[in-house]
Short mmCIF file of C-alpha atoms and ligand atoms in Angstrom, two decimals:
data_model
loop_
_atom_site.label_atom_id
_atom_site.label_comp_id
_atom_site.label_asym_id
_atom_site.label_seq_id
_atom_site.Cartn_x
_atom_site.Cartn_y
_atom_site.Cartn_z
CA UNK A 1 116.73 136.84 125.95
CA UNK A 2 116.17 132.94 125.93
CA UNK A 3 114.40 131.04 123.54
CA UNK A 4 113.27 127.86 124.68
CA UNK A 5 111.44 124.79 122.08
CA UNK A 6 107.52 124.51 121.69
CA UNK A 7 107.63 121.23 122.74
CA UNK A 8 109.99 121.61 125.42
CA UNK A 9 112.57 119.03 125.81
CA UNK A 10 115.70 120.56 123.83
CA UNK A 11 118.30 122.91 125.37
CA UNK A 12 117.71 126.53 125.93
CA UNK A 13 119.37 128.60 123.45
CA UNK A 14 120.63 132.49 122.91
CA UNK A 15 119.19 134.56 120.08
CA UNK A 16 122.59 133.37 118.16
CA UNK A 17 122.55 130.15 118.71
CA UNK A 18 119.24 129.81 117.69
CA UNK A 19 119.42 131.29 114.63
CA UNK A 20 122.05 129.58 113.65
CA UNK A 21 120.47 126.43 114.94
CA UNK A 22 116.75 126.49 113.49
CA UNK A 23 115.23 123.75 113.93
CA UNK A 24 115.09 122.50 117.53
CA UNK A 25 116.64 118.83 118.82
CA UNK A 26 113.17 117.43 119.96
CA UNK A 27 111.64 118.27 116.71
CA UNK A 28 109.82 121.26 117.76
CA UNK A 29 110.35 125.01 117.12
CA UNK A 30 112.44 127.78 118.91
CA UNK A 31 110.29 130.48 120.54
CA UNK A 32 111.37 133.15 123.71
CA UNK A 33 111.00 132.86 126.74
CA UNK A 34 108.72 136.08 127.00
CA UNK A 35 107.71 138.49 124.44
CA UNK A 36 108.72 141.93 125.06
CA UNK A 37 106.04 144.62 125.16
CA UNK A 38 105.82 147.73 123.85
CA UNK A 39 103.41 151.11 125.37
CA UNK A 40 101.00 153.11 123.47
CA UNK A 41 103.63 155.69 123.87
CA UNK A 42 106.52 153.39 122.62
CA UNK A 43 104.11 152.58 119.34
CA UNK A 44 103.50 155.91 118.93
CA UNK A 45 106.61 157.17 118.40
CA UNK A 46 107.89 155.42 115.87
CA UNK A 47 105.20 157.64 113.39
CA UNK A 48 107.33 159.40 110.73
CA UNK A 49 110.32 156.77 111.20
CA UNK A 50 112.46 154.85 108.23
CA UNK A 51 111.58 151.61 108.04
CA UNK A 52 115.21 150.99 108.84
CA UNK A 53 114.47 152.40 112.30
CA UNK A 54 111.62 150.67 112.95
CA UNK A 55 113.13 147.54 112.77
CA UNK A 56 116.07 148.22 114.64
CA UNK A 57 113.20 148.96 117.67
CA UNK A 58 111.50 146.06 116.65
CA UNK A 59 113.89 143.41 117.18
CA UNK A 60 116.19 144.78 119.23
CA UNK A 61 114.76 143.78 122.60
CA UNK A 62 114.97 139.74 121.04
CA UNK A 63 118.79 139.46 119.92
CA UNK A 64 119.92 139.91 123.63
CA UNK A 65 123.30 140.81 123.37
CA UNK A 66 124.49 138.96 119.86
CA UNK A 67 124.94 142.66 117.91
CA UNK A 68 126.20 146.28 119.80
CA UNK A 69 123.64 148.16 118.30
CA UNK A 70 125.94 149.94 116.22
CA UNK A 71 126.48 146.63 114.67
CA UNK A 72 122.64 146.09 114.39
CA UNK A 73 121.57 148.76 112.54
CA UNK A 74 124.33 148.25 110.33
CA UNK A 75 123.73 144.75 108.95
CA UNK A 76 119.93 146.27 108.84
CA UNK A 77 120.72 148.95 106.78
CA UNK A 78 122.87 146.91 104.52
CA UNK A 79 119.90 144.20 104.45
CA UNK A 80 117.54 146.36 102.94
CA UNK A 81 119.78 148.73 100.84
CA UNK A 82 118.94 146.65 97.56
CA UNK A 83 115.04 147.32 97.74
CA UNK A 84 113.91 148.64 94.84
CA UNK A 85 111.31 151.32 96.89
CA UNK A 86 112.24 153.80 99.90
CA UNK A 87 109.48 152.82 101.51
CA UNK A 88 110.59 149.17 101.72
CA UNK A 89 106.99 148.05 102.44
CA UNK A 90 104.89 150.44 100.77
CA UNK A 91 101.28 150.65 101.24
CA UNK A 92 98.52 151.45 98.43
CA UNK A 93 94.77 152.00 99.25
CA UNK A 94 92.01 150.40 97.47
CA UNK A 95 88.85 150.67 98.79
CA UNK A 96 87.83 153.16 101.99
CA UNK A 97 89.40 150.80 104.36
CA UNK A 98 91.47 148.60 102.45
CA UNK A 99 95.05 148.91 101.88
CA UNK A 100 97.91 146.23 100.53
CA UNK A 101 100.93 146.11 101.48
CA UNK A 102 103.38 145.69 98.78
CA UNK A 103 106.17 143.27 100.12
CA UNK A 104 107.50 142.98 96.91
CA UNK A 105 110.65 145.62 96.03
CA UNK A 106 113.11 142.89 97.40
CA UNK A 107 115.50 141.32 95.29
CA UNK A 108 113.66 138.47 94.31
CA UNK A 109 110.19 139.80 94.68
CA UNK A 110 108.25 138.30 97.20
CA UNK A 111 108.13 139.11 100.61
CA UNK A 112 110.64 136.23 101.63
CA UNK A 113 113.37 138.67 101.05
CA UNK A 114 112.52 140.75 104.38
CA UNK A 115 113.76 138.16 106.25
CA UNK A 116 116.03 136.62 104.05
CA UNK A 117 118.75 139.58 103.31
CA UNK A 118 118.56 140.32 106.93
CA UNK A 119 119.36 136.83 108.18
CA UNK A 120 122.16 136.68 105.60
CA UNK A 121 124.08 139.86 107.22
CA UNK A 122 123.60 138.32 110.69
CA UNK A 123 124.54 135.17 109.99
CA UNK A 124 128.11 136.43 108.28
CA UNK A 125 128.99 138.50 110.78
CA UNK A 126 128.36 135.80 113.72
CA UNK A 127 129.87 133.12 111.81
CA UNK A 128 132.82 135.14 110.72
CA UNK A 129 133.52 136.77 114.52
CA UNK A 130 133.46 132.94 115.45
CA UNK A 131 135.74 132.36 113.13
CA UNK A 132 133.14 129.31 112.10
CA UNK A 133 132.15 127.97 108.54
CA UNK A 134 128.84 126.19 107.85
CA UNK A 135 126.95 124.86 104.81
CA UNK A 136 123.25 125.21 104.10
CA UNK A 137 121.16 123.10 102.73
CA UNK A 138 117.31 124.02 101.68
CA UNK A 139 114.36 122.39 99.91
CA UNK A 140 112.40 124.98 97.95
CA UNK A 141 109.16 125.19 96.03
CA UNK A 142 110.27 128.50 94.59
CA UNK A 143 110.59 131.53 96.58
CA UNK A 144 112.79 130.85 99.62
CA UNK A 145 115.28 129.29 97.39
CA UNK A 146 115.60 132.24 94.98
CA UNK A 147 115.59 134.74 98.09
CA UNK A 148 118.24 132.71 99.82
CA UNK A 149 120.49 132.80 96.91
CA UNK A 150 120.52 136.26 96.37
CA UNK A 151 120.73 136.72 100.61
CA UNK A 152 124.24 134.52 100.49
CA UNK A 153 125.88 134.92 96.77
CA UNK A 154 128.92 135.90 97.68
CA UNK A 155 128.95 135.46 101.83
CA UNK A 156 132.45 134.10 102.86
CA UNK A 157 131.51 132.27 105.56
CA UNK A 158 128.44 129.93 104.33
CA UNK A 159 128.20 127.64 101.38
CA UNK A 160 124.20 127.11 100.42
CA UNK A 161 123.04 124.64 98.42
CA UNK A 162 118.90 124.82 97.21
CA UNK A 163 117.32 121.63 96.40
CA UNK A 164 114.16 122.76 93.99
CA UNK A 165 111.74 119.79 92.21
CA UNK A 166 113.12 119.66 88.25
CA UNK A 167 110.76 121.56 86.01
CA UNK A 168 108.40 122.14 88.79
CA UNK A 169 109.46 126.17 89.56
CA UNK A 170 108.61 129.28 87.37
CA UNK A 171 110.73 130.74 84.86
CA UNK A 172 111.60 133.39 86.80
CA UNK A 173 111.91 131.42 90.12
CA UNK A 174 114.24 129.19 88.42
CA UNK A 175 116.43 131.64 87.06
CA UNK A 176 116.71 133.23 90.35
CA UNK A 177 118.24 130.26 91.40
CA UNK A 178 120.29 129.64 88.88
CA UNK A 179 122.09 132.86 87.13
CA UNK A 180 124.01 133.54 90.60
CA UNK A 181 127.36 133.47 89.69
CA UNK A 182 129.04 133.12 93.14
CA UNK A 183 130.75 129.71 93.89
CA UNK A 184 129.66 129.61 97.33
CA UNK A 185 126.07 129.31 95.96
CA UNK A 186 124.50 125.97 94.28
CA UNK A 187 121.14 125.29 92.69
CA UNK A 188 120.46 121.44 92.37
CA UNK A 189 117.92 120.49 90.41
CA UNK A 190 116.09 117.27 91.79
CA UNK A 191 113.93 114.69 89.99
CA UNK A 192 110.80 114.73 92.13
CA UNK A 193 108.31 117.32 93.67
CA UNK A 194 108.84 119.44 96.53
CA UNK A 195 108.41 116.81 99.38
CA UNK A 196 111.36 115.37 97.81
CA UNK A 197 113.60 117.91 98.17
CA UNK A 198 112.14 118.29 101.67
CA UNK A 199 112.92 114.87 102.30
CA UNK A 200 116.12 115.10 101.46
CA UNK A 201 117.33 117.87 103.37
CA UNK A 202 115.36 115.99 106.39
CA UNK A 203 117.29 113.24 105.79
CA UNK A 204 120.27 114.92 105.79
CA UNK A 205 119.93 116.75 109.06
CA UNK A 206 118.85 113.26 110.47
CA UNK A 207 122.65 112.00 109.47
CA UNK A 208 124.40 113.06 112.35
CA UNK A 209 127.90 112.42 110.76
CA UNK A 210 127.09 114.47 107.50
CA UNK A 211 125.63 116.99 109.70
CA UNK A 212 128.78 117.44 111.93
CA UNK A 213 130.97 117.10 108.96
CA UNK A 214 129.99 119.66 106.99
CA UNK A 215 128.27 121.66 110.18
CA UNK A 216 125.16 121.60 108.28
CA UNK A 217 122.71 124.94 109.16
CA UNK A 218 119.24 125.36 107.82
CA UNK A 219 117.42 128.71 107.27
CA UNK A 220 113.62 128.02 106.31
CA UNK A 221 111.01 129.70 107.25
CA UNK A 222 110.75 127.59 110.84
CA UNK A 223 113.86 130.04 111.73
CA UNK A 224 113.20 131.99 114.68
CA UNK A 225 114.92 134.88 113.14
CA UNK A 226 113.15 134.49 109.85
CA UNK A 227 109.92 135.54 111.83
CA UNK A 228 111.44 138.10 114.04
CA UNK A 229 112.60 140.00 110.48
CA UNK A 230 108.83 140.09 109.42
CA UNK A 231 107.22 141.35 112.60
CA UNK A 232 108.57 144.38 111.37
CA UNK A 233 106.19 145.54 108.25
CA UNK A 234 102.90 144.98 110.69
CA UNK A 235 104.20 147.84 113.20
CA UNK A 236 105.42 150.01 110.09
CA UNK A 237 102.28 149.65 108.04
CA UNK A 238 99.98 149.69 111.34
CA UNK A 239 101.79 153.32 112.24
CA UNK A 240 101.58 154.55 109.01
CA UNK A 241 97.25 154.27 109.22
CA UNK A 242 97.06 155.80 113.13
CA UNK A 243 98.20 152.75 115.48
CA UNK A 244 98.09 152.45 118.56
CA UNK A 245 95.10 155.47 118.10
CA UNK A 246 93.29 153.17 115.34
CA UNK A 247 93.02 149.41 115.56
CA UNK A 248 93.89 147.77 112.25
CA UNK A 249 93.40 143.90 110.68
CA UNK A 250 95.51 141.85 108.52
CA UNK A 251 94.76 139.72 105.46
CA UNK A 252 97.52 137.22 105.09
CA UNK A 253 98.16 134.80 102.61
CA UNK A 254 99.28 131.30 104.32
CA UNK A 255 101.19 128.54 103.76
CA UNK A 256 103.77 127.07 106.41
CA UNK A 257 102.36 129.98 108.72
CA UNK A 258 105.27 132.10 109.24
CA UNK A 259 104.31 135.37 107.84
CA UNK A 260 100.69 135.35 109.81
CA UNK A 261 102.60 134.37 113.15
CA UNK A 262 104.67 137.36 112.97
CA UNK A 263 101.71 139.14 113.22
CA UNK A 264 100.87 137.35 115.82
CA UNK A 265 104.10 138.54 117.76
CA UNK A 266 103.58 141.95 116.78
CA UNK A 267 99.82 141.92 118.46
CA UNK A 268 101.32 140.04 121.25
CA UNK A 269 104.02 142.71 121.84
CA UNK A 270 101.06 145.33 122.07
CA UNK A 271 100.40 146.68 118.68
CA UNK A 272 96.90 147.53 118.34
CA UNK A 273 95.71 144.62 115.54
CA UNK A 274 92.13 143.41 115.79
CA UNK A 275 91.87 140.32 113.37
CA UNK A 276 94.36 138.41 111.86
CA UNK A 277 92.84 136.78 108.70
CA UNK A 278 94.18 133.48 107.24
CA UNK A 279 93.62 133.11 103.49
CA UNK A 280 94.25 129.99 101.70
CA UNK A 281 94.22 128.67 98.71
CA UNK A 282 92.51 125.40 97.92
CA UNK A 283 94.42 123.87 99.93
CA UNK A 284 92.60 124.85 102.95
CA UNK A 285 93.86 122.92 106.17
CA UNK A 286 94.01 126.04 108.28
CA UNK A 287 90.81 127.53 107.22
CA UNK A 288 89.24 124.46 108.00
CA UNK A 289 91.05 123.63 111.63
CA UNK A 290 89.90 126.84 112.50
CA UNK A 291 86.16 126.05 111.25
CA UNK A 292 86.24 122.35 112.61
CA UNK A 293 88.92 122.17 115.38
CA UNK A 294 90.41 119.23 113.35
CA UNK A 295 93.92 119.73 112.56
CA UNK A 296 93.28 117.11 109.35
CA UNK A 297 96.08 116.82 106.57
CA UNK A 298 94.89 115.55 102.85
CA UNK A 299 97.14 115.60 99.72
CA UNK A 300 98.29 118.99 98.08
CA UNK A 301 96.84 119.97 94.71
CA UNK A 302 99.05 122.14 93.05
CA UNK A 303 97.34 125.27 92.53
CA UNK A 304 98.12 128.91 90.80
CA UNK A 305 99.42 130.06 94.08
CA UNK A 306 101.99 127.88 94.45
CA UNK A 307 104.38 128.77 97.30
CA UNK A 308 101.22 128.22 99.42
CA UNK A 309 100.46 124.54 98.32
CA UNK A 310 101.29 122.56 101.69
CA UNK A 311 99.79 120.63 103.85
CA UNK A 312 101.84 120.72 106.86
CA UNK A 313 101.85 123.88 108.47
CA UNK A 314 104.87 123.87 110.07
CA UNK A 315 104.81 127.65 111.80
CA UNK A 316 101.41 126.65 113.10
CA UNK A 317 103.27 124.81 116.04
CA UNK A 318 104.12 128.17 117.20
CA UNK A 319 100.46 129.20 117.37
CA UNK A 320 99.49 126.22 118.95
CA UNK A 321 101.98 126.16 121.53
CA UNK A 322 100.24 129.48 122.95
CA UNK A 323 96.79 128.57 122.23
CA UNK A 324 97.87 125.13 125.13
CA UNK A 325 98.85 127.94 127.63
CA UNK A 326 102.61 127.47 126.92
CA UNK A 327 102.52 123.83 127.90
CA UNK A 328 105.50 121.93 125.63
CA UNK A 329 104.13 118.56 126.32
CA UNK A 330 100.43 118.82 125.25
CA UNK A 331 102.31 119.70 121.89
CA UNK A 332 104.47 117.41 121.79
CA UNK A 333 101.64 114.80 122.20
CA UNK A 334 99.52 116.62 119.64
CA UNK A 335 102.52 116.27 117.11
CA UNK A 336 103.28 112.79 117.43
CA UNK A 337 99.25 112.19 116.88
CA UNK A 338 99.91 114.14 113.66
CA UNK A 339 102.76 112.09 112.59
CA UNK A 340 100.97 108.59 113.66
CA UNK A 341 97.52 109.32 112.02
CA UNK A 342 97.62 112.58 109.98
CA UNK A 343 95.33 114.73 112.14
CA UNK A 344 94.57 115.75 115.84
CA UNK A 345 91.88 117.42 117.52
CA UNK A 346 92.45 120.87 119.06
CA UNK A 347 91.18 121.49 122.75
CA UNK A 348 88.41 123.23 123.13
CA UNK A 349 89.90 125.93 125.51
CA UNK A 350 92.74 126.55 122.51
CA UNK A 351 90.68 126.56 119.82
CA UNK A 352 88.47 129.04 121.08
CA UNK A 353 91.87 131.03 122.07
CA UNK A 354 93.09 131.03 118.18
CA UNK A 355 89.61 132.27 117.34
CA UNK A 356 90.38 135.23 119.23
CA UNK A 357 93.14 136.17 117.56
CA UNK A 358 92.80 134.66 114.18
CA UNK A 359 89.73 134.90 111.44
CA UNK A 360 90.20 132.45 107.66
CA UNK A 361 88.76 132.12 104.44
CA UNK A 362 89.83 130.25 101.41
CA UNK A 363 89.97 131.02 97.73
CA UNK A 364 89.21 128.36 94.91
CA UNK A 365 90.92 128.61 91.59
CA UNK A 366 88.04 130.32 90.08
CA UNK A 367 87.87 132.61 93.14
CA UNK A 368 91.40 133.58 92.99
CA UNK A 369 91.03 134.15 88.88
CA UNK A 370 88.45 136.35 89.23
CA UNK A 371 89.92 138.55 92.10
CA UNK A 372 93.21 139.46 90.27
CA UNK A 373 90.63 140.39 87.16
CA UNK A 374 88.41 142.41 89.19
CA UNK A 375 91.70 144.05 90.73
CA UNK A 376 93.04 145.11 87.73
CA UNK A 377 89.79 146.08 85.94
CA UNK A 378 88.95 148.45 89.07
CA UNK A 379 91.78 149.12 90.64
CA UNK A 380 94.76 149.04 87.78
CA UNK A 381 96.43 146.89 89.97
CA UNK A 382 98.17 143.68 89.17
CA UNK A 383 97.58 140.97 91.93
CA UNK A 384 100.09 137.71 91.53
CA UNK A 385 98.15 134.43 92.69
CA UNK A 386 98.87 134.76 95.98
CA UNK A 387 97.90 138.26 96.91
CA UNK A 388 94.96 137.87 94.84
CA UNK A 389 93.86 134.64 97.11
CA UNK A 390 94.61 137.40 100.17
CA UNK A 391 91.95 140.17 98.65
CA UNK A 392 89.43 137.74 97.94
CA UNK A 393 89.75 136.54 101.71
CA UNK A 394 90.20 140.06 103.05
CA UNK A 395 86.66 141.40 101.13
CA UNK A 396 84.59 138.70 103.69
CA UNK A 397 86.25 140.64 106.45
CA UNK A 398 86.05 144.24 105.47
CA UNK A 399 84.37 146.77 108.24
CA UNK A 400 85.00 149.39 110.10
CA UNK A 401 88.26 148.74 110.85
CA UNK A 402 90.71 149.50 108.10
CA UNK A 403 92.00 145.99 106.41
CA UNK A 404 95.69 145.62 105.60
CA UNK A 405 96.11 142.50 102.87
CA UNK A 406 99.65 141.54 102.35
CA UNK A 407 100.47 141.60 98.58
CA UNK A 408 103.03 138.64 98.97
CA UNK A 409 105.09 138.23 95.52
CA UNK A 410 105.33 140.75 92.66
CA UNK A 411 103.03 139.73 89.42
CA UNK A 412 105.85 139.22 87.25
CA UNK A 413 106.91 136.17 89.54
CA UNK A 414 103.85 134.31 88.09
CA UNK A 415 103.31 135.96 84.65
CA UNK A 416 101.17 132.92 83.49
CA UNK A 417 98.62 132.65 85.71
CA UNK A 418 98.38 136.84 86.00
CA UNK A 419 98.40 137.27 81.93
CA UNK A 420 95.28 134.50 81.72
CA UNK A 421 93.51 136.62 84.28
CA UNK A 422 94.06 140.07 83.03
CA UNK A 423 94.90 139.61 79.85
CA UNK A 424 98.07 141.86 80.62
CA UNK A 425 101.61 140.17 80.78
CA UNK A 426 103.61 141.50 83.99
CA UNK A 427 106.76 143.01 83.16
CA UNK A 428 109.90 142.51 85.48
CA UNK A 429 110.96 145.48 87.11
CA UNK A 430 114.06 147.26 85.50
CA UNK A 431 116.72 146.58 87.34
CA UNK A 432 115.97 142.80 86.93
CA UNK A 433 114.89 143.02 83.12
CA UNK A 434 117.76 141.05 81.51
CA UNK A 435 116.72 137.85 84.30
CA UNK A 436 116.49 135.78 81.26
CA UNK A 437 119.94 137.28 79.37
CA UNK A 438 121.52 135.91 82.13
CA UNK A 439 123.78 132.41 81.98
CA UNK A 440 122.55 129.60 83.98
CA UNK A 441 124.52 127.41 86.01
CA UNK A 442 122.17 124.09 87.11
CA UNK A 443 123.70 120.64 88.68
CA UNK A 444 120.69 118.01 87.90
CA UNK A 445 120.47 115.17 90.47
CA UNK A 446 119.22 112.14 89.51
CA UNK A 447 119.63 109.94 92.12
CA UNK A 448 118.89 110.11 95.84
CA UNK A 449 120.43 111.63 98.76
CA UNK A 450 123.63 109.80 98.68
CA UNK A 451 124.14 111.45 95.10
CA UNK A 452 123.18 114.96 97.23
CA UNK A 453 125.56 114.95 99.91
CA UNK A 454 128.56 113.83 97.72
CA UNK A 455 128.10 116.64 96.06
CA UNK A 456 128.00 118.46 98.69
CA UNK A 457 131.04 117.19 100.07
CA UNK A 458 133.17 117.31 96.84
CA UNK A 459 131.59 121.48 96.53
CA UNK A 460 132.72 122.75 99.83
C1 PLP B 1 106.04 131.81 101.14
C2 PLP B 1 104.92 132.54 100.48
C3 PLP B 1 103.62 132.59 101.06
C4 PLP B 1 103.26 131.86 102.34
O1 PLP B 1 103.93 132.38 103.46
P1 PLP B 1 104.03 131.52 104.82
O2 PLP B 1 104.94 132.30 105.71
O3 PLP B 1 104.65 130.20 104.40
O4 PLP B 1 102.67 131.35 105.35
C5 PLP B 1 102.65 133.36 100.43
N1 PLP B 1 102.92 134.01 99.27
C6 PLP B 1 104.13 133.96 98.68
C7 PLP B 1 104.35 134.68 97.40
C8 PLP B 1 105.18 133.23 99.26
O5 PLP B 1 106.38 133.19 98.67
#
């Protein structure tokens, strides 16, 4: 398997390399060359499997020959080991035909972790049979950062660095980041707010000697494998309620796009899913490209939901890229448009393509308040922010067709917002209780990149 870049004009990569690469030369995004399909029969046999072996079907067909598959379902196994249910991605019904799907019995309790523990195991065991070292370097507004921590603590052959905004994460985010105790790990703590950090670690790609110096990787949410690891839970959860025999729909709660595109992928590669729903928060740019056809970026207002404050969409590419017929240089075009004037126009022919496929709503503040009240009062179940944004969305789209919302983070990762909701205070699970017993361990950066990459330098 191939992948090739959305806007076609970087080299042509294996599954390895392009994990290990992310983000493609020409600025756009890895995707491969064709998307493997799967029969009715194919679908319906993986009924009654572990989610361990449903992955392993999954994905197989996409890493060409980077793992035996001994090896395969050996760093999957060992990826998902530390979930905290047996189930993995457990599903609870609410309503007649409306289920969540709890993606948050990780390690660091959001759904991040999926992808993250996974990537972690492949990316030590092709580094290490290459006998290669590399460092990583990621901007976080929360939730990748803590999940990437706990996916490389300890790895032998990767040094990671997270660049969060100072005093701009949760409690509980934060000390995910920071009570590691593994030297190959670093939190840095950066005066500014998550374009910042972003910034940064842009910049520091962009430095070509830096980069080859310290053979600098990245592993946000842009990574092809990232997205591969999450296509998984939409064929588990999809089996679980009759697929391919029933058609379901998805409620997902967006913000760069990633999650929502692996259920794209998974529809693509013939499981039987009828809408995919978009939910935002206030920060609505997809709901309203979809609406308008105006791809139109304004500034981010920090919301309850946090990890889903952005403005540029950057998994959206991907979409795109499909919805233009596979044609690299339409995107490219539509991308530098973006960058020159902060918006583009979508074609008629592809927006009327990603209607097809994809439905949206949005939740206000008040919207998303009132949804994890109304959740708990009639369901006893604690929404966080973000999931709560996804049931509110998913209720406009309920019918006959049973609705699957993705319940994104667990409650206790955003205790304010869920206690001045519900008026309960979300406890951690157990096996994480003493989170804030824990030493922390925090470099603050005050200056600029400069300040960053010496750091760097001097840490690995
Ligand atoms: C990252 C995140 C999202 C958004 O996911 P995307 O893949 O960026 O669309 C939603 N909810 C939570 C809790 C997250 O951490």
């Amino acid at each position: 398997m191939k992948y090739h870049s959305t806007r076609g004009n970087a080299p042509v990569l294996t599954f390895e390399q392009a994990m290990l690469t992310g983000l493609a030369r020409d600025g756009g995004l890895y995707l491969p060359e064709t998307i493997p399909t799967f029969s009715k029969a194919d679908i319906a046999a993986m009924a009654g499997l572990s989610y361990e072996e449903i992955a392993f079907r999954v994905m197989r067909p996409f890493t060409g020959d980077t793992f035996t598959d001994e090896k395969f379902a050996d760093l999957i196994a060992k990826a998902y080991a530390g979930f905290g249910h047996a189930a993995r991605a457990p599903l609870v019904q609410v309503a007649p035909n409306h289920f969540l799907l709890e993606l948050f019995h990780g390690p660091t309790l959001a759904f991040k972790d999926f992808a993250m523990q996974l990537i972690g195991q492949m990316f030590e065991f092709a580094l290490k049979r290459n006998g290669e070292r590399v460092t990583i370097v990621g901007a976080t507004s929360g939730d990748t950062g803590s999940a990437a921590m706990e996916a490389f603590r300890g790895l032998e052959a990767v040094d990671l660095f997270i660049l969060y905004p100072h005093g701009r994460v949760s409690d509980v985010q934060r000390r995910q980041m920071t009570t590691p105790s593994e030297a190959n790990v670093h939190a840095l703590a950066v005066d500014g707010d998550f374009d910042t950090c972003q910034a940064a670690v842009k910049d520091m790609f962009n430095d070509f000697d830096f980069r080859d110096d310290v053979r600098l990787a990245g592993v946000n949410s842009i990574n092809w494998a990232r997205v591969l690891a999450q296509v998984v839970y939409y064929f588990s959860s999809a089996v679980s309620l009759g697929a391919p025999h029933r058609e379901v729909s998805f409620t997902v709660p967006t913000g760069n796009f990633g999650d929502i595109f692996a259920g794209y992928i998974a529809k693509q590669m013939g499981l039987t899913i009828d809408k995919l729903a978009i939910a935002t928060n206030q920060n609505d740019i997809l709901h309203r490209t979809l609406e308008t056809g105006v791809y139109s970026t304004e500034g981010v207002k920090p919301s309850i939901s946090p990890s889903m404050d952005i403005q540029v969409s950057s998994n959206f590419e991907r979409a795109l890229y499909y919805a233009y017929g596979s044609d690299g240089a339409a995107i490219a075009q539509q991308m530098d448009e973006l960058k020159q004037s902060g918006a583009f126009t979508v074609s008629q022919g592809a927006i009327s393509a990603l209607r097809d496929t994809f439905a949206s709503g949005r939740a206000s503040e008040g919207e998303t308040a009132a949804a994890i009240t109304r959740y708990h009062a009639d369901h006893g179940e604690l929404l966080c922010p973000h999931s709560a944004v996804g049931v509110h969305v998913a209720e406009g789209h309920l019918g006959a067709t049973p609705m699957i919302t993705l319940a994104t983070a667990h409650p206790a990762k955003f205790p304010n917002a869920v206690e001045a909701a519900s008026g309960v205070f979300p406890a951690l699970p157990a096996r994480m209780a003493d989170l804030f017993e824990r030493d922390e361990r925090i470099t603050r950066v005050t200056g600029g990149v400069s300040d960053i990459k010496t750091i760097i330098k001097d840490r690995i």
